[in-house]
Tab-separated table of C-alpha atoms in Angstrom:
chain	number	residue	atom	x	y	z
W	25	MET	CA	-4.026	9.101	35.932
W	26	PHE	CA	-6.268	6.652	37.279
W	27	ILE	CA	-10.171	5.829	37.657
W	28	ARG	CA	-11.908	6.743	41.081
W	29	ILE	CA	-15.098	5.521	42.081
W	30	LYS	CA	-17.505	7.612	44.033
W	31	LYS	CA	-20.839	6.512	45.802
W	32	ARG	CA	-23.574	9.147	45.815
W	33	LYS	CA	-27.262	7.832	46.941
W	34	ASN	CA	-26.521	4.247	46.521
W	35	ALA	CA	-25.151	4.637	43.015
W	36	LYS	CA	-21.438	4.257	41.934
W	37	TYR	CA	-19.930	6.936	39.628
W	38	ALA	CA	-16.516	6.697	37.918
W	39	TYR	CA	-14.037	9.730	37.486
W	40	LEU	CA	-10.690	10.080	35.803
W	41	VAL	CA	-8.290	11.552	38.361
W	42	ARG	CA	-4.746	12.647	38.142
W	43	ASN	CA	-2.379	13.491	41.332
W	44	ARG	CA	-1.074	16.660	41.345
W	45	ARG	CA	1.781	17.525	43.648
W	46	TYR	CA	2.637	20.972	44.910
W	47	LYS	CA	6.396	22.160	45.494
W	48	THR	CA	5.610	24.024	48.573
W	49	LYS	CA	3.218	21.429	50.372
W	50	PRO	CA	4.246	18.035	51.450
W	51	ARG	CA	1.118	16.450	50.224
W	52	HIS	CA	-0.341	15.391	46.777
W	53	ARG	CA	-3.882	16.849	45.580
W	54	GLN	CA	-6.254	14.761	43.513
W	55	LYS	CA	-7.901	16.491	40.640
W	56	VAL	CA	-10.680	15.373	38.458
W	57	VAL	CA	-9.820	15.214	34.921
W	58	ARG	CA	-13.138	13.881	33.569
W	59	TYR	CA	-16.583	12.340	34.478
W	60	LEU	CA	-16.605	8.733	33.176
W	61	GLY	CA	-20.365	7.923	33.818
W	62	ARG	CA	-22.505	5.791	36.358
W	63	VAL	CA	-20.857	2.216	37.065
W	64	LEU	CA	-22.761	-0.823	35.976
W	65	THR	CA	-21.899	-4.356	37.099
W	66	PRO	CA	-22.829	-7.146	34.870
W	67	GLU	CA	-22.664	-10.835	35.931
W	68	LYS	CA	-19.867	-12.816	34.685
W	69	GLN	CA	-20.594	-16.129	33.156
W	70	PRO	CA	-17.252	-17.523	31.893
W	71	ARG	CA	-18.060	-19.537	29.127
W	72	ILE	CA	-15.509	-18.982	26.134
W	73	LYS	CA	-11.876	-18.093	25.946
W	74	GLY	CA	-10.284	-15.903	23.433
W	75	ASP	CA	-7.710	-17.135	20.874
W	76	ILE	CA	-5.165	-14.401	19.656
W	77	THR	CA	-2.856	-16.731	17.353
W	78	ASN	CA	-2.673	-16.015	13.610
W	79	LEU	CA	-4.213	-12.279	14.395
W	80	THR	CA	-2.306	-8.779	14.458
W	81	PHE	CA	-2.055	-7.062	17.599
W	82	LYS	CA	-5.141	-4.769	17.078
W	83	GLU	CA	-7.209	-7.672	15.976
W	84	SER	CA	-5.955	-9.567	18.934
W	85	VAL	CA	-7.086	-6.614	21.401
W	86	ILE	CA	-10.433	-6.694	19.570
W	87	ASN	CA	-11.024	-10.263	19.779
W	88	LEU	CA	-10.101	-10.327	23.774
W	89	LEU	CA	-12.386	-7.450	24.242
W	90	LYS	CA	-15.204	-9.322	22.556
W	91	THR	CA	-14.688	-12.642	24.440
W	92	GLU	CA	-14.852	-10.559	27.901
W	93	LEU	CA	-18.183	-8.816	26.899
W	94	ILE	CA	-19.641	-12.205	25.482
W	95	ASN	CA	-18.515	-13.690	28.932
W	96	HIS	CA	-20.423	-11.092	30.699
W	97	ASP	CA	-23.732	-11.976	28.938
W	98	PHE	CA	-23.565	-9.103	26.113
W	99	LYS	CA	-24.815	-10.132	22.434
W	100	GLU	CA	-23.149	-9.142	19.436
W	101	LYS	CA	-24.991	-7.158	16.627
W	102	ASN	CA	-23.481	-5.326	13.995
W	103	ASN	CA	-20.147	-5.140	15.688
W	104	GLU	CA	-22.024	-3.550	18.647
W	105	PHE	CA	-22.558	-5.462	21.874
W	106	ILE	CA	-25.640	-4.813	23.767
W	107	GLN	CA	-27.178	-5.959	27.048
W	108	ASP	CA	-30.489	-4.542	28.429
W	109	ASN	CA	-29.877	-0.830	27.171
W	110	ILE	CA	-26.126	-0.801	27.630
W	111	LYS	CA	-24.434	-0.507	24.147
W	112	VAL	CA	-20.727	-0.947	23.663
W	113	SER	CA	-19.655	0.145	20.249
W	114	ILE	CA	-16.228	-0.945	18.960
W	115	GLU	CA	-16.150	1.232	15.717
W	116	ASP	CA	-17.318	4.480	17.626
W	117	LYS	CA	-15.583	3.559	20.929
W	118	THR	CA	-18.235	4.421	23.051
W	119	VAL	CA	-19.976	2.696	26.206
W	120	THR	CA	-23.656	4.067	26.544
W	121	LYS	CA	-26.694	3.252	28.198
W	122	ASN	CA	-29.872	5.178	26.860
W	123	ASN	CA	-27.403	7.532	25.091
W	124	LYS	CA	-25.625	8.591	28.448
W	125	ILE	CA	-22.131	7.679	29.086
W	126	VAL	CA	-21.461	4.856	31.575
W	127	SER	CA	-18.584	2.536	32.906
W	128	ILE	CA	-18.931	-1.090	32.911
W	129	GLU	CA	-17.287	-2.842	35.780
W	130	LEU	CA	-15.349	-6.038	34.095
W	131	ASN	CA	-12.866	-8.113	36.432
W	132	GLU	CA	-10.767	-5.512	37.978
W	133	GLY	CA	-11.152	-2.728	35.781
W	134	PHE	CA	-13.820	-0.557	34.180
W	135	LEU	CA	-14.804	-0.373	30.468
W	136	ASN	CA	-15.895	3.110	29.463
W	137	ASN	CA	-15.298	5.674	26.675
W	138	TYR	CA	-11.660	6.675	27.884
W	139	THR	CA	-10.251	3.242	28.520
W	140	LEU	CA	-11.908	1.709	25.089
W	141	LYS	CA	-10.349	4.413	23.140
W	142	GLU	CA	-6.850	4.243	24.912
W	143	LEU	CA	-6.842	0.434	24.279
W	144	LEU	CA	-7.831	0.609	20.839
W	145	ASN	CA	-5.438	3.574	19.912
W	146	PHE	CA	-2.510	1.868	21.830
W	147	GLU	CA	0.753	2.605	20.233
W	148	PHE	CA	4.038	1.419	21.452
W	149	ASN	CA	7.010	4.143	21.984
W	150	ILE	CA	9.964	2.680	20.312
W	151	LYS	CA	12.098	4.672	22.601
W	152	GLN	CA	11.247	2.970	25.623
W	153	PRO	CA	12.639	-0.344	26.923
W	154	PRO	CA	10.466	-3.328	26.407
W	155	LEU	CA	10.017	-3.670	30.406
W	156	ILE	CA	8.254	-0.403	30.450
W	157	GLN	CA	6.185	-0.893	27.227
W	158	GLY	CA	5.104	-4.334	28.691
W	159	HIS	CA	4.018	-2.362	31.963
W	160	ASN	CA	2.166	0.083	30.115
W	161	LEU	CA	0.252	-2.535	28.126
W	162	ALA	CA	-0.499	-4.799	31.243
W	163	ASN	CA	-1.749	-1.552	33.183
W	164	LEU	CA	-4.163	-0.563	29.984
W	165	LEU	CA	-5.413	-4.143	29.696
W	166	ILE	CA	-6.089	-4.342	33.473
W	167	SER	CA	-7.560	-0.995	33.777
W	168	SER	CA	-10.272	-1.964	30.831
W	169	GLY	CA	-11.202	-5.099	32.500
W	170	ILE	CA	-9.458	-7.672	30.283
W	171	LYS	CA	-7.825	-10.489	32.456
W	172	LEU	CA	-5.447	-12.495	30.582
W	173	SER	CA	-3.024	-15.420	31.744
W	174	PRO	CA	0.565	-14.769	31.838
W	175	SER	CA	1.231	-16.870	28.724
W	176	LYS	CA	-1.659	-15.147	26.721
W	177	PHE	CA	0.162	-11.791	27.718
W	178	LEU	CA	3.300	-12.878	26.341
W	179	LYS	CA	2.018	-13.962	23.052
W	180	LEU	CA	0.203	-10.352	22.781
W	181	PHE	CA	3.378	-8.635	23.692
W	182	LYS	CA	5.244	-10.634	21.268
W	183	LYS	CA	3.079	-9.516	18.387
W	184	ILE	CA	4.521	-5.869	18.628
W	185	HIS	CA	8.299	-6.842	18.850
W	186	ASN	CA	8.133	-10.020	16.470
W	187	PRO	CA	5.362	-9.099	13.961
């Protein structure tokens, strides 16, 4: 599944889409699975870098997410990040503006209810080889809008395999 952006009347909207393949037809068909809200694009002002040493995997992911939100001018208040009327709640795993769901465009990805829940509930499958596990984690981080250097990604990945 992936996120598709559609433009309607000068506004962008995000949808969760999956490809569906038919046996009798040579083409694929895209099916909308879920509406993810209007896309908002805050300005990035890089200031701080997140440190993930001496943290567990889940704490590291939350710290990286907080760092990315602060770099996009969100202010932290009671474990919620607020900019204008946009509110990102890590405890509730929601992204809203005036109590309506929205998607926030961060770097190359989008932070919304779906990607936030997937990121915070991420579990490694022990039966999969480490290469596939790393690929799944990298895809999830990029689709959530978290940009990491290769060395920081390796530190994060080693937290799972060498706790």
